[in-house]
Short mmCIF file of C-alpha atoms in Angstrom, two decimals:
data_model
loop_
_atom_site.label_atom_id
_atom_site.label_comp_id
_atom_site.label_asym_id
_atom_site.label_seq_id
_atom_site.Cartn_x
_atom_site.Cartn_y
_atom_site.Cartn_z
CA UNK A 1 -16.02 -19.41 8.57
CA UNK A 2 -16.26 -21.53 5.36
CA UNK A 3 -14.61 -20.31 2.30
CA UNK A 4 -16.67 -20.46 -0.75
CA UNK A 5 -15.53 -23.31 -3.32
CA UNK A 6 -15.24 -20.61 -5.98
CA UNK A 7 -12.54 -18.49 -4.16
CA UNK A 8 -10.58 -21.85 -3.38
CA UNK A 9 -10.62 -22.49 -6.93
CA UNK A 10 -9.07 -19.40 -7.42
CA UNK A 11 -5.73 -20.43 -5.90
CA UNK A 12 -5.56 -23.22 -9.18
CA UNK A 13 -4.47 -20.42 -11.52
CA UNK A 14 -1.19 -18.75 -12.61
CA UNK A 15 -0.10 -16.87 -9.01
CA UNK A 16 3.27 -15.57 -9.70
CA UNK A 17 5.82 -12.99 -7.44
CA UNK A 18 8.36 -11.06 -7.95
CA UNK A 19 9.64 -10.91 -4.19
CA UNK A 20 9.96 -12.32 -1.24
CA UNK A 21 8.20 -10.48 2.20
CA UNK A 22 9.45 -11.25 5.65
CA UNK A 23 7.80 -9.28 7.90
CA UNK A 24 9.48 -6.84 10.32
CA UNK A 25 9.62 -9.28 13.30
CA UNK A 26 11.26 -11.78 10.85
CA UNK A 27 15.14 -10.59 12.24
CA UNK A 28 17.24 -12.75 10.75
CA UNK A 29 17.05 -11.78 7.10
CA UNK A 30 19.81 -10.55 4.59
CA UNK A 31 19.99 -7.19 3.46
CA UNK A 32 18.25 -8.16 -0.08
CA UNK A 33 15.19 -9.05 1.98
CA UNK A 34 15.24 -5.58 3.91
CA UNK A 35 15.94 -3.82 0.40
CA UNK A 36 13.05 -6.08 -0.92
CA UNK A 37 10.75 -5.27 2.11
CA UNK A 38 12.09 -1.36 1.34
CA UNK A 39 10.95 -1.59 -2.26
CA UNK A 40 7.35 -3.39 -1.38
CA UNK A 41 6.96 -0.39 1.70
CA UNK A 42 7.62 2.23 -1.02
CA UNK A 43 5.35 0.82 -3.63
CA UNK A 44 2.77 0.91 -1.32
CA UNK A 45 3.25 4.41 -0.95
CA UNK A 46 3.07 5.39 -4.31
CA UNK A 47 6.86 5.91 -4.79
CA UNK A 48 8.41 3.14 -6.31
CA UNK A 49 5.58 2.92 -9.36
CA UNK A 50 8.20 3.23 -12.39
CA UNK A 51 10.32 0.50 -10.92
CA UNK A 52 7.53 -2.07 -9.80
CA UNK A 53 5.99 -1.33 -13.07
CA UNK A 54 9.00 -2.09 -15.55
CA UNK A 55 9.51 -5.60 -12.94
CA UNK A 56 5.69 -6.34 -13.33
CA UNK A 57 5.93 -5.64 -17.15
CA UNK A 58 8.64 -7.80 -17.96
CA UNK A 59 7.41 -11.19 -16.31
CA UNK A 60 4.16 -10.14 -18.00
CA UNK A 61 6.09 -10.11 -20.71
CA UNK A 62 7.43 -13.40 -20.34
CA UNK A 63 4.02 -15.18 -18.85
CA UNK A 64 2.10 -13.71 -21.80
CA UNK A 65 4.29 -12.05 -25.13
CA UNK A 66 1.96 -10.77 -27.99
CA UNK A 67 -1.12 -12.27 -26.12
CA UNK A 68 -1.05 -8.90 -23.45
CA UNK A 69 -2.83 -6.85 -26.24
CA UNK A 70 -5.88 -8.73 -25.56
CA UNK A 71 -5.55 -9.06 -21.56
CA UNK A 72 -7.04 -6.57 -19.16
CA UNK A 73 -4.44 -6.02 -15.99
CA UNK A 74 -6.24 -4.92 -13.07
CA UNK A 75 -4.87 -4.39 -9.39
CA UNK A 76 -6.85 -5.63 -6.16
CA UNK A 77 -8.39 -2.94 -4.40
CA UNK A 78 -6.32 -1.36 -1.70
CA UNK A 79 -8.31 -0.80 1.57
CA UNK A 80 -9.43 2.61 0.33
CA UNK A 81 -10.08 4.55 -2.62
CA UNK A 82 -7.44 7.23 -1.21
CA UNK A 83 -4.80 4.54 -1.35
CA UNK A 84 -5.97 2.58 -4.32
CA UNK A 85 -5.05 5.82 -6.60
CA UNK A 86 -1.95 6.58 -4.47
CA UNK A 87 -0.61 2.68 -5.42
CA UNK A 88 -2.39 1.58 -8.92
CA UNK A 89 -3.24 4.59 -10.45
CA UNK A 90 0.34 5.35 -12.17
CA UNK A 91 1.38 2.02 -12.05
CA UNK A 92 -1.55 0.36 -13.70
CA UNK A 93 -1.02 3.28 -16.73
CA UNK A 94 2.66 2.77 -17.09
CA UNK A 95 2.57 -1.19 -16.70
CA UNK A 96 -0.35 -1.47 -19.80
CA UNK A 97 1.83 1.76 -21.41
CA UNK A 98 4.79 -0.45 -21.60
CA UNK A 99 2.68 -4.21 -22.41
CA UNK A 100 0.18 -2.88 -24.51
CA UNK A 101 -2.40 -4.52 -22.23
CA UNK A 102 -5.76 -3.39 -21.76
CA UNK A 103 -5.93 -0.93 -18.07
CA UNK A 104 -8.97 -2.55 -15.85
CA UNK A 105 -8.25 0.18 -12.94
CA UNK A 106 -10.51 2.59 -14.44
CA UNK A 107 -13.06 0.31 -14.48
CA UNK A 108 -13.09 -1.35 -10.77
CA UNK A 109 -13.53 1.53 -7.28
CA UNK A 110 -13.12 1.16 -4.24
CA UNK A 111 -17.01 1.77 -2.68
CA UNK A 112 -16.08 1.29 1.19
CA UNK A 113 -13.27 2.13 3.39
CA UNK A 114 -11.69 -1.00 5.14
CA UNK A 115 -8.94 -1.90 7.68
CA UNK A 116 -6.33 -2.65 5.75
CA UNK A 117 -5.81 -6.34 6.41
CA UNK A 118 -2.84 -6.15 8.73
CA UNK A 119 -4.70 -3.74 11.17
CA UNK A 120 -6.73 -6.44 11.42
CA UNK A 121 -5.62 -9.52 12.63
CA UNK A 122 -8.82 -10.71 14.73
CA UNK A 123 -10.90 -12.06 11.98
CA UNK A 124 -8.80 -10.95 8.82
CA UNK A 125 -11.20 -13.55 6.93
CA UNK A 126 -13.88 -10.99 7.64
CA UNK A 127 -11.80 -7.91 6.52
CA UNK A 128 -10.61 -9.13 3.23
CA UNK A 129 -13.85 -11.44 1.90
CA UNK A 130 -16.06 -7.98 2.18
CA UNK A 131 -17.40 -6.37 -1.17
CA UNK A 132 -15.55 -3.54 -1.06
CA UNK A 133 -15.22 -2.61 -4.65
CA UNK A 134 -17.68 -1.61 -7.75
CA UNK A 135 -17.24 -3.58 -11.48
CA UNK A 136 -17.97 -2.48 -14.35
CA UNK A 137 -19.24 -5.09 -15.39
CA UNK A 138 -20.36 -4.27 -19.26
CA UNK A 139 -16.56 -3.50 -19.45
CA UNK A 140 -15.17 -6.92 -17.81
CA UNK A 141 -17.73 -9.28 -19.29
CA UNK A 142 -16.43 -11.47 -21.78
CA UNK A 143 -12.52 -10.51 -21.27
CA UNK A 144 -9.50 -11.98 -19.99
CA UNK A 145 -8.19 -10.62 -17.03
CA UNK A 146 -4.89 -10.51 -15.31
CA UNK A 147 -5.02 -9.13 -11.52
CA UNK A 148 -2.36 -7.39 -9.62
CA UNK A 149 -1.92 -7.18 -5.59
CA UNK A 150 1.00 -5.86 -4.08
CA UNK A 151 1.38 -9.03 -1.49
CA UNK A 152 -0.01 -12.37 -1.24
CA UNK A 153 0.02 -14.19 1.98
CA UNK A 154 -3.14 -16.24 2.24
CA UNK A 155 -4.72 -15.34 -1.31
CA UNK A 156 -7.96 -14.15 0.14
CA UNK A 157 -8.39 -10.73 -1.33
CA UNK A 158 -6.81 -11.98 -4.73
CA UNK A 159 -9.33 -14.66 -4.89
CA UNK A 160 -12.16 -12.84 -3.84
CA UNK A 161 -11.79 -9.97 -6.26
CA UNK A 162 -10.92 -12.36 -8.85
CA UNK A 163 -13.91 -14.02 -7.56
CA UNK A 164 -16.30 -11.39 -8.10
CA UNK A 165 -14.75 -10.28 -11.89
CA UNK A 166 -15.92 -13.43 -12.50
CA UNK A 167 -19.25 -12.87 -11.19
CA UNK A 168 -19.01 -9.96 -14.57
CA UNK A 169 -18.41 -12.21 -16.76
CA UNK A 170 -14.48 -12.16 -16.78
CA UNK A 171 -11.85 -15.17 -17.21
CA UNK A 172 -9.66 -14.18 -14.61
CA UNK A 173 -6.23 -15.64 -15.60
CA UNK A 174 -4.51 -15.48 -12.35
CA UNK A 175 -2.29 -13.29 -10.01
CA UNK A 176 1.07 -11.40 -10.13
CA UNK A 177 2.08 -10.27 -7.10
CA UNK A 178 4.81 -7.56 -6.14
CA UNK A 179 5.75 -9.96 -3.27
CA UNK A 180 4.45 -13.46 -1.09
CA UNK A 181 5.37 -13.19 2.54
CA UNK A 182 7.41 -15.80 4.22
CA UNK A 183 8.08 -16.25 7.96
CA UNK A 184 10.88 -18.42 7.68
CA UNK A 185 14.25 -17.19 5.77
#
C-alpha cells in the first residue's frame, strides 16, 4: 500500500518522547525499562493520568513556554471511544489545567471501533490509516495544534490524525509521545 505524501510529511515535525518501549519479548532490558513499560501499561489503563500528565506538561512546558495559551493539545484516538475516555479524558483536562493550553479532546470522537493496532499485525497499515474519528472542524480550523499518542512506533496513526486535523483547517505542530518503542536495548 502507498502512503499518502501528506502523512509522510507529517513525520518532518516536532515528534518528541518521554520514554523508551521495549516490548515484552524484548528480555534483556533493565529494570527502568520494565518500570517504564509498567508506567506506559498503566497509562493506558487510565491509572497513571496525574503522573503522565505532570511529565507531558513539563516538556510542553519546555517545547512551548507562554506560547501553550494559544495551542490546542489533542490525543490520537485510542481504538475505541470506551478506551479513548478511559486514557485522554482526565489526562487531556489536567495536562491543559496545568499548561493553560487549549483541550482539543472534546472536540475529536472516536466514530468506529477498531483493533487496536497490536491485535493486528497482518496489515496494521490498514488498521491504523482508517477514519476512525469525527473533527470538529469549525473548532480546529485556523488553530495550532499539538497531538498526543501514548506510543509511537511507525508514526502512522499520529500522522494520519494529524493528517486529517489538517484536512479542518489546523496547523498541526507535531507529536509528544508517552513513549517510542525500541527492539534493541
Amino acid at each position: 500500500m502507498a502512503m499518502d505524501k501528506n502523512i509522510i510529511g507529517q513525520a518532518n515535525k516536532i515528534m518528541v518522547w518521554l520514554m523508551k518501549y521495549y516490548p515484552v519479548r524484548i528480555k534483556n532490558v533493565g529494570e527502568q525499562q520494565k518500570a517504564d513499560r509498567q508506567t506506559i501499561w498503566n497509562f493506558k489503563d487510565g491509572r497513571a493520568y496525574e503522573q503522565v500528565a505532570q511529565m507531558t506538561a513539563r516538556h510542553l512546558q519546555e517545547l512551548f513556554g507562554s506560547r501553550l495559551t494559544s495551542i490546542v493539545f489533542t490525543c490520537v484516538p485510542a481504538s475505541t471511544q470506551e478506551k479513548n475516555e478511559l486514557r485522554y479524558k482526565r489526562f487531556s483536562e489536567r495536562v491543559c489545567e496545568l499548561t493553560h493550553a487549549i483541550n482539543g479532546y472534546p472536540h475529536m470522537q472516536v466514530s468506529a471501533g477498531r483493533l487496536a493496532v497490536h491485535e493486528h499485525r497482518k496489515d496494521e497499515t490498514e488498521a491504523r490509516t482508517a477514519q476512525m474519528a469525527d473533527y470538529d472542524t469549525d473548532f480546529f480550523k485556523g488553530k495550532d495544534v499539538l497531538l498526543f499518542d501514548d506510543i509511537i512506533t511507525k508514526g502512522i496513526s499520529y500522522a494520519t490524525t494529524a493528517d486529517n486535523l489538517e484536512a479542518c483547517g489546523a496547523n498541526v505542530l507535531g507529536g509528544l509521545f508517552l513513549a517510542k518503542t525500541f527492539y534493541k536495548v
